mmCIF file of C-alpha atoms in Angstrom:
data_model
loop_
_atom_site.group_PDB
_atom_site.id
_atom_site.type_symbol
_atom_site.label_atom_id
_atom_site.label_comp_id
_atom_site.label_asym_id
_atom_site.label_seq_id
_atom_site.Cartn_x
_atom_site.Cartn_y
_atom_site.Cartn_z
ATOM 1 C CA MET H 1 -99.227 241.988 -7.047
ATOM 2 C CA SER H 2 -100.682 242.360 -4.497
ATOM 3 C CA ASP H 3 -102.921 239.185 -2.873
ATOM 4 C CA ALA H 4 -105.513 239.878 -2.646
ATOM 5 C CA PRO H 5 -109.000 239.643 -4.890
ATOM 6 C CA ALA H 6 -108.774 241.470 -7.463
ATOM 7 C CA PRO H 7 -113.064 243.757 -8.057
ATOM 8 C CA GLY H 8 -114.543 243.027 -11.204
ATOM 9 C CA VAL H 9 -114.899 240.947 -13.745
ATOM 10 C CA ALA H 10 -112.420 238.466 -15.298
ATOM 11 C CA ILE H 11 -111.609 236.619 -18.342
ATOM 12 C CA VAL H 12 -111.195 232.498 -17.207
ATOM 13 C CA ALA H 13 -111.690 230.450 -20.155
ATOM 14 C CA ALA H 14 -111.476 231.554 -24.169
ATOM 15 C CA ALA H 15 -111.545 229.657 -27.338
ATOM 16 C CA ARG H 16 -112.879 229.493 -30.946
ATOM 17 C CA THR H 17 -113.580 227.156 -33.981
ATOM 18 C CA PRO H 18 -111.096 227.609 -36.593
ATOM 19 C CA VAL H 19 -111.697 230.135 -39.237
ATOM 20 C CA THR H 20 -112.785 229.332 -42.083
ATOM 21 C CA GLY H 21 -113.282 230.686 -45.951
ATOM 22 C CA ARG H 22 -117.398 231.339 -46.592
ATOM 23 C CA SER H 23 -118.427 227.816 -48.354
ATOM 24 C CA ARG H 24 -114.986 226.044 -47.295
ATOM 25 C CA ALA H 25 -115.165 223.408 -44.895
ATOM 26 C CA GLN H 26 -117.838 225.269 -41.707
ATOM 27 C CA GLY H 27 -120.224 226.451 -44.594
ATOM 28 C CA HIS H 28 -123.366 224.152 -43.425
ATOM 29 C CA LEU H 29 -123.085 225.576 -40.132
ATOM 30 C CA GLY H 30 -124.848 228.433 -39.043
ATOM 31 C CA ALA H 31 -124.059 230.987 -36.794
ATOM 32 C CA ASP H 32 -125.744 229.622 -33.511
ATOM 33 C CA GLN H 33 -124.274 226.152 -34.512
ATOM 34 C CA LEU H 34 -120.722 227.386 -35.552
ATOM 35 C CA ALA H 35 -121.445 229.340 -30.906
ATOM 36 C CA ALA H 36 -122.837 225.933 -30.120
ATOM 37 C CA PRO H 37 -119.171 223.502 -28.899
ATOM 38 C CA VAL H 38 -117.147 226.700 -28.687
ATOM 39 C CA LEU H 39 -119.926 227.723 -25.342
ATOM 40 C CA ARG H 40 -120.589 223.785 -24.491
ATOM 41 C CA HIS H 41 -115.879 223.786 -24.633
ATOM 42 C CA LEU H 42 -115.384 226.782 -21.753
ATOM 43 C CA ALA H 43 -118.158 225.400 -19.735
ATOM 44 C CA SER H 44 -116.782 222.327 -19.481
ATOM 45 C CA ALA H 45 -113.433 223.013 -18.827
ATOM 46 C CA ALA H 46 -113.825 225.207 -16.469
ATOM 47 C CA GLY H 47 -116.783 223.537 -14.814
ATOM 48 C CA GLN H 48 -119.565 225.594 -14.637
ATOM 49 C CA VAL H 49 -122.296 226.331 -16.303
ATOM 50 C CA PRO H 50 -123.104 230.104 -17.735
ATOM 51 C CA ALA H 51 -126.443 231.871 -16.358
ATOM 52 C CA ALA H 52 -126.768 233.482 -20.021
ATOM 53 C CA VAL H 53 -124.493 233.881 -22.929
ATOM 54 C CA VAL H 54 -124.224 236.685 -25.210
ATOM 55 C CA LEU H 55 -122.951 236.946 -28.853
ATOM 56 C CA GLY H 56 -122.116 239.605 -31.033
ATOM 57 C CA ASN H 57 -123.884 238.563 -35.242
ATOM 58 C CA CYS H 58 -123.975 240.924 -38.121
ATOM 59 C CA CYS H 59 -125.562 239.206 -41.316
ATOM 60 C CA GLY H 60 -127.911 235.625 -39.517
ATOM 61 C CA PRO H 61 -130.778 234.538 -39.617
ATOM 62 C CA GLY H 62 -132.232 236.223 -36.516
ATOM 63 C CA GLY H 63 -133.779 234.361 -34.093
ATOM 64 C CA ASN H 64 -131.608 236.024 -31.674
ATOM 65 C CA PRO H 65 -128.750 233.303 -32.061
ATOM 66 C CA ALA H 66 -127.345 233.425 -28.528
ATOM 67 C CA ARG H 67 -130.620 231.865 -27.166
ATOM 68 C CA VAL H 68 -130.226 228.601 -29.963
ATOM 69 C CA ALA H 69 -126.820 228.824 -29.346
ATOM 70 C CA ALA H 70 -127.031 228.801 -25.442
ATOM 71 C CA LEU H 71 -129.827 225.588 -25.614
ATOM 72 C CA GLY H 72 -127.624 223.705 -27.811
ATOM 73 C CA ALA H 73 -124.828 224.072 -26.122
ATOM 74 C CA GLY H 74 -126.552 222.117 -23.555
ATOM 75 C CA PHE H 75 -126.886 224.992 -21.060
ATOM 76 C CA GLY H 76 -130.365 223.734 -20.181
ATOM 77 C CA THR H 77 -133.247 226.407 -20.489
ATOM 78 C CA GLY H 78 -133.009 228.046 -18.054
ATOM 79 C CA ALA H 79 -130.029 229.592 -19.368
ATOM 80 C CA VAL H 80 -130.641 233.535 -20.800
ATOM 81 C CA GLY H 81 -129.305 234.961 -24.307
ATOM 82 C CA TRP H 82 -129.258 237.633 -26.625
ATOM 83 C CA SER H 83 -127.149 239.174 -30.051
ATOM 84 C CA VAL H 84 -125.870 241.505 -30.333
ATOM 85 C CA ASP H 85 -125.476 244.081 -33.942
ATOM 86 C CA ALA H 86 -122.151 245.918 -34.069
ATOM 87 C CA GLN H 87 -120.938 244.871 -37.017
ATOM 88 C CA CYS H 88 -117.587 244.199 -37.317
ATOM 89 C CA GLY H 89 -117.279 244.476 -33.531
ATOM 90 C CA ALA H 90 -120.665 243.341 -32.928
ATOM 91 C CA GLY H 91 -118.180 240.130 -30.790
ATOM 92 C CA LEU H 92 -116.649 242.586 -28.645
ATOM 93 C CA VAL H 93 -119.485 245.112 -27.535
ATOM 94 C CA ALA H 94 -121.342 241.418 -26.303
ATOM 95 C CA ILE H 95 -118.600 240.758 -24.469
ATOM 96 C CA GLN H 96 -118.401 244.368 -22.791
ATOM 97 C CA GLN H 97 -122.368 243.293 -22.635
ATOM 98 C CA ALA H 98 -121.853 240.706 -20.990
ATOM 99 C CA ALA H 99 -119.261 242.682 -18.337
ATOM 100 C CA ASP H 100 -121.994 244.994 -17.100
ATOM 101 C CA HIS H 101 -124.255 242.252 -16.899
ATOM 102 C CA VAL H 102 -121.204 240.129 -14.257
ATOM 103 C CA LEU H 103 -121.257 243.228 -12.465
ATOM 104 C CA ARG H 104 -124.711 243.757 -11.620
ATOM 105 C CA THR H 105 -125.725 239.801 -11.366
ATOM 106 C CA GLY H 106 -122.759 237.762 -10.192
ATOM 107 C CA ALA H 107 -123.524 235.662 -11.925
ATOM 108 C CA PRO H 108 -121.117 233.470 -15.212
ATOM 109 C CA VAL H 109 -121.403 234.533 -18.646
ATOM 110 C CA ALA H 110 -119.313 233.378 -21.967
ATOM 111 C CA ALA H 111 -120.566 235.709 -24.311
ATOM 112 C CA GLY H 112 -119.023 235.916 -27.801
ATOM 113 C CA GLY H 113 -119.466 236.378 -31.927
ATOM 114 C CA THR H 114 -119.618 234.167 -34.759
ATOM 115 C CA GLU H 115 -120.542 234.700 -38.306
ATOM 116 C CA SER H 116 -122.306 231.936 -41.233
ATOM 117 C CA ALA H 117 -120.841 234.364 -44.715
ATOM 118 C CA SER H 118 -122.369 230.455 -45.597
ATOM 119 C CA THR H 119 -125.183 230.674 -45.202
ATOM 120 C CA ALA H 120 -126.595 234.299 -44.615
ATOM 121 C CA PRO H 121 -129.390 234.443 -45.956
ATOM 122 C CA ALA H 122 -129.574 237.037 -48.566
ATOM 123 C CA ARG H 123 -130.892 240.819 -47.603
ATOM 124 C CA LEU H 124 -134.010 242.385 -49.692
ATOM 125 C CA LEU H 125 -134.314 246.177 -49.197
ATOM 126 C CA SER H 126 -137.304 247.667 -50.844
ATOM 127 C CA GLY H 127 -137.358 244.435 -52.588
ATOM 128 C CA VAL H 128 -133.950 244.987 -54.171
ATOM 129 C CA PRO H 129 -130.986 242.875 -52.929
ATOM 130 C CA TYR H 130 -127.972 244.386 -51.145
ATOM 131 C CA ARG H 131 -124.948 243.162 -50.053
ATOM 132 C CA GLN H 132 -124.099 245.979 -46.974
ATOM 133 C CA ALA H 133 -126.712 247.317 -45.060
ATOM 134 C CA PRO H 134 -126.652 251.356 -44.544
ATOM 135 C CA MET H 135 -124.352 251.829 -41.235
ATOM 136 C CA ALA H 136 -125.305 255.239 -42.086
ATOM 137 C CA PRO H 137 -129.042 257.756 -42.286
ATOM 138 C CA ALA H 138 -129.289 260.234 -44.816
ATOM 139 C CA GLY H 139 -127.639 263.142 -45.169
ATOM 140 C CA PHE H 140 -124.113 260.973 -44.012
ATOM 141 C CA ALA H 141 -122.092 259.065 -45.725
ATOM 142 C CA ASP H 142 -122.302 255.465 -45.697
ATOM 143 C CA PRO H 143 -119.344 253.909 -47.905
ATOM 144 C CA ASP H 144 -118.452 250.433 -48.758
ATOM 145 C CA MET H 145 -116.436 249.337 -46.614
ATOM 146 C CA THR H 146 -113.538 248.742 -49.432
ATOM 147 C CA GLU H 147 -113.933 252.524 -50.847
ATOM 148 C CA ALA H 148 -113.192 253.392 -47.117
ATOM 149 C CA ALA H 149 -110.568 251.609 -46.801
ATOM 150 C CA ASP H 150 -108.605 253.141 -50.377
ATOM 151 C CA ASP H 151 -110.031 256.693 -49.643
ATOM 152 C CA LEU H 152 -108.335 255.988 -46.022
ATOM 153 C CA ALA H 153 -105.332 255.073 -48.059
ATOM 154 C CA ARG H 154 -104.975 257.177 -50.541
ATOM 155 C CA GLN H 155 -106.036 260.609 -47.597
ATOM 156 C CA LEU H 156 -102.718 259.560 -45.384
ATOM 157 C CA GLY H 157 -100.420 258.265 -48.005
ATOM 158 C CA LEU H 158 -100.827 254.422 -47.309
ATOM 159 C CA GLY H 159 -99.282 253.140 -50.616
ATOM 160 C CA ARG H 160 -99.702 249.982 -51.851
ATOM 161 C CA GLU H 161 -96.025 248.431 -50.556
ATOM 162 C CA ARG H 162 -96.861 249.075 -47.356
ATOM 163 C CA GLN H 163 -100.536 247.158 -47.460
ATOM 164 C CA ASP H 164 -98.723 244.370 -49.306
ATOM 165 C CA ALA H 165 -95.807 244.350 -46.514
ATOM 166 C CA PHE H 166 -98.216 244.135 -43.935
ATOM 167 C CA ALA H 167 -100.258 242.022 -44.898
ATOM 168 C CA ALA H 168 -97.785 239.764 -45.266
ATOM 169 C CA ARG H 169 -96.075 240.508 -41.469
ATOM 170 C CA SER H 170 -99.692 239.106 -40.983
ATOM 171 C CA HIS H 171 -99.357 235.787 -42.839
ATOM 172 C CA ALA H 172 -95.598 234.624 -42.272
ATOM 173 C CA LEU H 173 -96.747 235.447 -38.530
ATOM 174 C CA ALA H 174 -100.138 233.526 -38.194
ATOM 175 C CA LEU H 175 -97.996 230.616 -39.647
ATOM 176 C CA GLU H 176 -94.608 231.015 -37.504
ATOM 177 C CA HIS H 177 -97.032 231.011 -34.374
ATOM 178 C CA ALA H 178 -99.600 228.139 -34.727
ATOM 179 C CA ALA H 179 -99.171 226.788 -31.944
ATOM 180 C CA LEU H 180 -101.028 229.279 -30.155
ATOM 181 C CA ARG H 181 -103.383 228.823 -32.884
ATOM 182 C CA SER H 182 -103.524 225.546 -32.210
ATOM 183 C CA ARG H 183 -104.093 225.921 -28.467
ATOM 184 C CA GLU H 184 -107.343 228.617 -29.039
ATOM 185 C CA THR H 185 -108.793 226.658 -31.122
ATOM 186 C CA VAL H 186 -111.775 223.786 -29.778
ATOM 187 C CA PRO H 187 -110.409 220.648 -30.056
ATOM 188 C CA GLY H 188 -112.009 218.440 -33.514
ATOM 189 C CA LEU H 189 -113.506 220.834 -34.831
ATOM 190 C CA GLY H 190 -111.064 221.588 -37.522
ATOM 191 C CA ARG H 191 -107.962 223.698 -38.938
ATOM 192 C CA ASP H 192 -108.306 227.432 -40.383
ATOM 193 C CA ASP H 193 -107.334 227.159 -43.485
ATOM 194 C CA GLY H 194 -105.707 231.086 -43.679
ATOM 195 C CA PRO H 195 -102.917 231.675 -43.408
ATOM 196 C CA ARG H 196 -100.214 231.045 -46.259
ATOM 197 C CA ARG H 197 -96.657 232.044 -47.481
ATOM 198 C CA LEU H 198 -97.513 234.979 -49.645
ATOM 199 C CA GLY H 199 -93.319 236.518 -50.893
ATOM 200 C CA ALA H 200 -94.013 240.399 -53.083
ATOM 201 C CA GLY H 201 -93.674 238.777 -56.184
ATOM 202 C CA VAL H 202 -97.854 237.158 -55.566
ATOM 203 C CA LEU H 203 -98.227 240.359 -53.313
ATOM 204 C CA SER H 204 -97.594 242.460 -56.694
ATOM 205 C CA ARG H 205 -100.196 239.933 -59.290
ATOM 206 C CA PHE H 206 -102.795 240.828 -57.329
ATOM 207 C CA ARG H 207 -105.510 243.804 -58.787
ATOM 208 C CA PRO H 208 -107.474 246.470 -56.589
ATOM 209 C CA VAL H 209 -110.757 245.205 -55.510
ATOM 210 C CA VAL H 210 -112.289 248.494 -56.743
ATOM 211 C CA ASP H 211 -112.077 249.190 -60.196
ATOM 212 C CA ARG H 212 -111.158 253.600 -60.142
ATOM 213 C CA PRO H 213 -107.336 255.361 -60.160
ATOM 214 C CA GLY H 214 -105.830 255.097 -57.498
ATOM 215 C CA ALA H 215 -106.879 251.620 -55.788
ATOM 216 C CA THR H 216 -104.490 250.549 -53.778
ATOM 217 C CA VAL H 217 -106.382 247.874 -52.243
ATOM 218 C CA THR H 218 -106.541 244.079 -53.528
ATOM 219 C CA PRO H 219 -107.890 241.055 -52.048
ATOM 220 C CA ALA H 220 -104.569 239.946 -50.522
ATOM 221 C CA THR H 221 -104.415 243.620 -48.488
ATOM 222 C CA ALA H 222 -108.294 242.830 -47.241
ATOM 223 C CA ALA H 223 -109.634 240.630 -44.795
ATOM 224 C CA ARG H 224 -110.840 237.234 -46.844
ATOM 225 C CA VAL H 225 -115.601 237.166 -45.840
ATOM 226 C CA SER H 226 -115.219 234.031 -43.630
ATOM 227 C CA ASP H 227 -117.104 231.247 -41.148
ATOM 228 C CA GLY H 228 -116.025 231.327 -37.312
ATOM 229 C CA ALA H 229 -116.802 232.089 -34.001
ATOM 230 C CA ALA H 230 -114.835 232.425 -30.862
ATOM 231 C CA ALA H 231 -116.289 233.135 -26.890
ATOM 232 C CA VAL H 232 -114.909 233.960 -22.746
ATOM 233 C CA LEU H 233 -116.407 232.644 -20.258
ATOM 234 C CA LEU H 234 -116.042 236.105 -17.583
ATOM 235 C CA VAL H 235 -116.573 236.187 -13.806
ATOM 236 C CA PRO H 236 -117.133 237.833 -11.042
ATOM 237 C CA ALA H 237 -112.594 238.208 -10.186
ATOM 238 C CA GLU H 238 -112.815 237.337 -7.119
ATOM 239 C CA ARG H 239 -113.521 233.964 -8.973
ATOM 240 C CA ALA H 240 -111.684 234.022 -10.805
ATOM 241 C CA GLY H 241 -109.343 230.751 -9.020
ATOM 242 C CA ARG H 242 -105.637 229.913 -11.842
ATOM 243 C CA ALA H 243 -106.725 226.852 -13.410
ATOM 244 C CA GLY H 244 -105.703 225.003 -16.500
ATOM 245 C CA THR H 245 -102.567 223.394 -17.073
ATOM 246 C CA ALA H 246 -98.587 224.964 -16.440
ATOM 247 C CA THR H 247 -98.030 228.096 -19.073
ATOM 248 C CA PRO H 248 -95.355 226.980 -21.831
ATOM 249 C CA GLN H 249 -92.228 228.536 -22.862
ATOM 250 C CA VAL H 250 -93.100 231.731 -24.682
ATOM 251 C CA ALA H 251 -91.400 234.502 -26.028
ATOM 252 C CA PRO H 252 -91.374 238.509 -24.951
ATOM 253 C CA GLN H 253 -94.592 239.003 -27.407
ATOM 254 C CA GLY H 254 -97.013 235.935 -25.462
ATOM 255 C CA VAL H 255 -96.082 233.598 -27.732
ATOM 256 C CA PRO H 256 -94.927 230.769 -29.092
ATOM 257 C CA LYS H 257 -90.617 230.069 -29.662
ATOM 258 C CA PRO H 258 -90.797 229.087 -32.888
ATOM 259 C CA GLY H 259 -91.132 225.020 -33.630
ATOM 260 C CA ALA H 260 -92.672 224.712 -30.022
ATOM 261 C CA VAL H 261 -95.491 222.163 -29.972
ATOM 262 C CA GLY H 262 -98.709 223.180 -28.911
ATOM 263 C CA GLU H 263 -101.370 221.639 -26.414
ATOM 264 C CA PRO H 264 -103.933 222.088 -28.195
ATOM 265 C CA GLY H 265 -106.863 222.841 -27.486
ATOM 266 C CA ARG H 266 -106.063 225.032 -24.391
ATOM 267 C CA PRO H 267 -109.122 226.695 -22.614
ATOM 268 C CA MET H 268 -108.187 227.152 -19.790
ATOM 269 C CA THR H 269 -106.220 230.539 -19.063
ATOM 270 C CA ALA H 270 -104.401 232.074 -16.570
ATOM 271 C CA PRO H 271 -107.341 235.097 -15.277
ATOM 272 C CA CYS H 272 -107.598 238.009 -17.255
ATOM 273 C CA LEU H 273 -108.844 240.846 -15.190
ATOM 274 C CA LEU H 274 -110.858 243.052 -17.171
ATOM 275 C CA ARG H 275 -110.045 246.622 -16.332
ATOM 276 C CA ALA H 276 -111.391 248.866 -18.846
ATOM 277 C CA TRP H 277 -113.707 248.948 -21.802
ATOM 278 C CA VAL H 278 -115.367 251.187 -24.293
ATOM 279 C CA LEU H 279 -117.365 252.966 -27.219
ATOM 280 C CA THR H 280 -116.463 255.661 -28.713
ATOM 281 C CA GLY H 281 -118.256 256.760 -32.352
ATOM 282 C CA GLY H 282 -116.846 259.004 -34.651
ATOM 283 C CA ASP H 283 -116.694 259.924 -38.495
ATOM 284 C CA PRO H 284 -118.803 257.460 -40.615
ATOM 285 C CA ALA H 285 -116.871 258.072 -43.623
ATOM 286 C CA LEU H 286 -113.863 257.730 -42.146
ATOM 287 C CA PRO H 287 -113.933 254.399 -39.793
ATOM 288 C CA GLY H 288 -110.627 253.045 -40.369
ATOM 289 C CA LEU H 289 -108.662 255.275 -37.311
ATOM 290 C CA ALA H 290 -112.345 254.571 -35.090
ATOM 291 C CA PRO H 291 -110.035 252.548 -33.179
ATOM 292 C CA VAL H 292 -107.285 255.454 -32.661
ATOM 293 C CA ALA H 293 -109.951 256.407 -30.225
ATOM 294 C CA ALA H 294 -111.449 253.571 -28.594
ATOM 295 C CA VAL H 295 -107.599 252.698 -27.739
ATOM 296 C CA ARG H 296 -106.710 256.159 -25.663
ATOM 297 C CA ALA H 297 -110.123 255.789 -24.027
ATOM 298 C CA ALA H 298 -109.503 252.007 -23.060
ATOM 299 C CA LEU H 299 -106.425 253.175 -21.680
ATOM 300 C CA ASP H 300 -107.520 256.640 -20.525
ATOM 301 C CA GLN H 301 -110.348 254.369 -17.947
ATOM 302 C CA ALA H 302 -107.742 252.021 -17.318
ATOM 303 C CA GLY H 303 -105.442 254.882 -16.546
ATOM 304 C CA VAL H 304 -102.671 253.111 -17.836
ATOM 305 C CA GLY H 305 -99.850 254.140 -21.052
ATOM 306 C CA LEU H 306 -99.936 252.257 -24.382
ATOM 307 C CA GLY H 307 -96.105 252.235 -23.699
ATOM 308 C CA GLU H 308 -97.111 249.469 -19.783
ATOM 309 C CA LEU H 309 -98.517 247.511 -22.629
ATOM 310 C CA ALA H 310 -96.798 244.370 -23.823
ATOM 311 C CA ALA H 311 -99.776 243.673 -25.935
ATOM 312 C CA VAL H 312 -102.270 244.891 -28.424
ATOM 313 C CA GLU H 313 -104.867 243.086 -30.512
ATOM 314 C CA LEU H 314 -105.846 245.386 -33.373
ATOM 315 C CA VAL H 315 -108.483 243.761 -36.035
ATOM 316 C CA GLU H 316 -107.121 243.303 -39.051
ATOM 317 C CA ALA H 317 -110.318 244.207 -41.429
ATOM 318 C CA TYR H 318 -108.071 246.417 -43.779
ATOM 319 C CA ALA H 319 -104.854 246.311 -44.292
ATOM 320 C CA ALA H 320 -104.896 250.820 -44.601
ATOM 321 C CA GLN H 321 -106.804 250.102 -41.972
ATOM 322 C CA ALA H 322 -104.535 248.948 -39.200
ATOM 323 C CA LEU H 323 -101.914 251.111 -40.127
ATOM 324 C CA ALA H 324 -104.073 253.894 -40.207
ATOM 325 C CA SER H 325 -105.116 253.400 -36.682
ATOM 326 C CA LEU H 326 -101.321 252.193 -35.443
ATOM 327 C CA ASP H 327 -99.907 255.389 -37.517
ATOM 328 C CA GLY H 328 -102.344 257.026 -35.282
ATOM 329 C CA LEU H 329 -101.076 255.567 -32.516
ATOM 330 C CA GLY H 330 -97.870 255.538 -32.899
ATOM 331 C CA LEU H 331 -97.256 251.814 -32.704
ATOM 332 C CA VAL H 332 -95.779 251.948 -36.841
ATOM 333 C CA ASP H 333 -92.186 253.768 -37.737
ATOM 334 C CA PRO H 334 -91.400 254.459 -41.295
ATOM 335 C CA VAL H 335 -89.272 252.928 -42.815
ATOM 336 C CA ASP H 336 -88.099 253.056 -46.240
ATOM 337 C CA GLY H 337 -88.429 257.076 -46.928
ATOM 338 C CA GLY H 338 -92.114 256.435 -45.442
ATOM 339 C CA THR H 339 -93.083 253.373 -48.758
ATOM 340 C CA GLY H 340 -92.161 250.282 -45.589
ATOM 341 C CA SER H 341 -93.065 250.497 -41.374
ATOM 342 C CA ARG H 342 -91.945 248.430 -39.396
ATOM 343 C CA ILE H 343 -94.334 248.308 -37.014
ATOM 344 C CA ASP H 344 -94.212 247.495 -33.268
ATOM 345 C CA PRO H 345 -93.370 243.496 -31.744
ATOM 346 C CA ARG H 346 -96.276 244.241 -29.543
ATOM 347 C CA VAL H 347 -98.697 244.126 -31.991
ATOM 348 C CA ASN H 348 -100.361 241.311 -33.873
ATOM 349 C CA ALA H 349 -97.470 239.213 -32.458
ATOM 350 C CA ALA H 350 -99.550 235.758 -34.072
ATOM 351 C CA GLY H 351 -100.528 237.463 -36.848
ATOM 352 C CA GLY H 352 -104.385 238.655 -37.875
ATOM 353 C CA ALA H 353 -107.254 238.021 -39.912
ATOM 354 C CA LEU H 354 -105.564 239.429 -43.258
ATOM 355 C CA ALA H 355 -103.669 235.859 -42.594
ATOM 356 C CA LEU H 356 -106.647 234.263 -40.546
ATOM 357 C CA GLY H 357 -110.149 235.695 -42.342
ATOM 358 C CA HIS H 358 -112.476 237.688 -40.387
ATOM 359 C CA PRO H 359 -116.247 236.340 -39.673
ATOM 360 C CA TRP H 360 -118.029 240.304 -39.350
ATOM 361 C CA GLY H 361 -119.287 238.902 -36.229
ATOM 362 C CA ALA H 362 -117.038 236.989 -34.444
ATOM 363 C CA SER H 363 -113.879 238.771 -34.984
ATOM 364 C CA GLY H 364 -113.785 241.411 -32.541
ATOM 365 C CA ALA H 365 -114.297 238.288 -29.977
ATOM 366 C CA LEU H 366 -111.319 236.616 -32.137
ATOM 367 C CA ALA H 367 -109.032 239.342 -31.618
ATOM 368 C CA VAL H 368 -109.889 238.815 -27.613
ATOM 369 C CA VAL H 369 -109.888 235.088 -27.901
ATOM 370 C CA ARG H 370 -106.307 235.720 -28.528
ATOM 371 C CA LEU H 371 -105.319 238.341 -25.898
ATOM 372 C CA VAL H 372 -106.403 236.182 -22.968
ATOM 373 C CA HIS H 373 -103.807 233.093 -24.326
ATOM 374 C CA ARG H 374 -101.187 235.819 -25.586
ATOM 375 C CA LEU H 375 -101.144 236.586 -21.657
ATOM 376 C CA ASP H 376 -101.274 233.476 -20.327
ATOM 377 C CA GLY H 377 -98.169 234.028 -21.369
ATOM 378 C CA MET H 378 -96.671 236.200 -19.600
ATOM 379 C CA ALA H 379 -95.808 237.479 -16.425
ATOM 380 C CA PRO H 380 -99.157 238.181 -13.864
ATOM 381 C CA GLY H 381 -99.622 242.261 -13.622
ATOM 382 C CA SER H 382 -98.455 242.338 -17.946
ATOM 383 C CA LEU H 383 -101.843 244.173 -19.890
ATOM 384 C CA GLY H 384 -102.714 243.784 -23.761
ATOM 385 C CA VAL H 385 -105.277 245.917 -25.814
ATOM 386 C CA ALA H 386 -108.138 244.650 -28.010
ATOM 387 C CA ALA H 387 -109.906 247.090 -30.567
ATOM 388 C CA CYS H 388 -111.596 246.937 -33.633
ATOM 389 C CA ALA H 389 -112.452 249.201 -36.321
ATOM 390 C CA ILE H 390 -117.092 249.197 -36.594
ATOM 391 C CA GLY H 391 -118.588 250.896 -40.225
ATOM 392 C CA GLY H 392 -120.349 253.137 -38.992
ATOM 393 C CA GLY H 393 -117.965 255.566 -37.223
ATOM 394 C CA MET H 394 -116.910 253.241 -33.883
ATOM 395 C CA GLY H 395 -114.424 251.585 -32.221
ATOM 396 C CA ALA H 396 -114.702 249.127 -29.690
ATOM 397 C CA ALA H 397 -111.521 248.505 -27.351
ATOM 398 C CA MET H 398 -110.784 246.498 -24.126
ATOM 399 C CA VAL H 399 -108.375 246.972 -21.948
ATOM 400 C CA LEU H 400 -107.078 243.408 -20.475
ATOM 401 C CA GLU H 401 -104.239 242.049 -16.918
ATOM 402 C CA ARG H 402 -102.858 239.454 -16.245
ATOM 403 C CA LEU H 403 -103.532 237.959 -13.069
ATOM 404 C CA PRO H 404 -101.228 235.056 -11.245
#
C-alpha cells in the first residue's frame, strides 16, 4: 500500500455498550442514556469532540435521541444531531449518512445506533396498540418479521436442524471470543448477558414461535429483543492517524486467540477506510434476502470480489434470514445431505446477534463496530463487509479497509 494519505472517510474509534435483554441490566436506561457514554468514550479516546451525531433508533420516544445524546455526552450546544429510522438497518444507515456529512463538511462525526426496548413507549394505530409498525403500504406484502423468516425457511428449504446449528455456532463463538467482546465494550457499563452453551438437546426442546404447521423459527433461532448502543467516530481519511495501543495477538479471522485476555474498552483502533456504502431495495415480502443485493452492490462499488474479503459481519436477526443471505452469497457449504451447513469462517467469527441479542436500531452499528475491531487485528489492506436486512425489503452494506 502507498504511504500517501487515503482520500475519503475513515473510522478511527469504535465502541458499544453491553447488549442485554429487555427489562434486564440496562432496562432503566432510555435510548439517549444508552448512547451518551459510548459517544463520550469515543470523543475522550480520540481527543476530539464530534461536530455532529447521527444515531439510528426504531422504537424510542421521539424527540431526536441523537441530539439528546450529543448534549448528554457533553459535546456542547453547538453539536448538531439527527436520528434515523431504517428499522434493523438504522444504525448502519446512520453511519452511511455520517460519512456523507464528513465528506461534505470535513468535520468529525460520531454515528451509530441505540435502542432501549425496555423503555420504548406503547404505540397506537387508530387507538389500537400494535407491536410492529407498517413497513409497506396497502397492495404490498407487509409480513410479521418472524412469519417472514418462517416463510423464507419454507421456500428455501432451510430446515430446523440447519437453523439450530447456526444458532449454536453463534453462541459458541461468542463465548470462545469473550476477549474481543471486552475490547469493544465501554468500561464500567457491565457485560453482555446473552451468550450461553446450547447443545442439540437444549435446542431441540424449543417450540416454534408461530403456532402454525411447518413453522421452524424458535426462540433460539430468533435473536432476542435487547437493549444496547454502538457508535463509531468518523473523520476525513487524511486525518486518520494510528492511535491507541499495540494490536493484540489474533487469529486469522481478526478475533483474539482462544484464552486471550481482552484489553477492556479499547475504542481506538487502526483506522478503517470506508471503501463503499450502499442501501438497496427489494421485495417487502422477503426482507431476509435483501443483504445479498446490498453486499454485491457494495463490493461492486468498492471494486473488490467476495474472495478478497478477510471478514464478514451479517446481522443475525434470525438464523433463517442469515442462512438465506449466506447461501445467496455463496458463503455456506451444505453438509449432511443439506440438513447442516459449513459456514465460511470469515462470517461472524466471534458470534452475532443470535448470541448477543438484537437491539433493533443499534444492530447495524454493532456489526460495524465488530468489523472494525476484527480488522484491527489483521494486516493493513485487509477488507471486510458489514451488512443487514431491513424490514420492508431493504438491505444495507458497508465495505471497510484497514489502514496502517
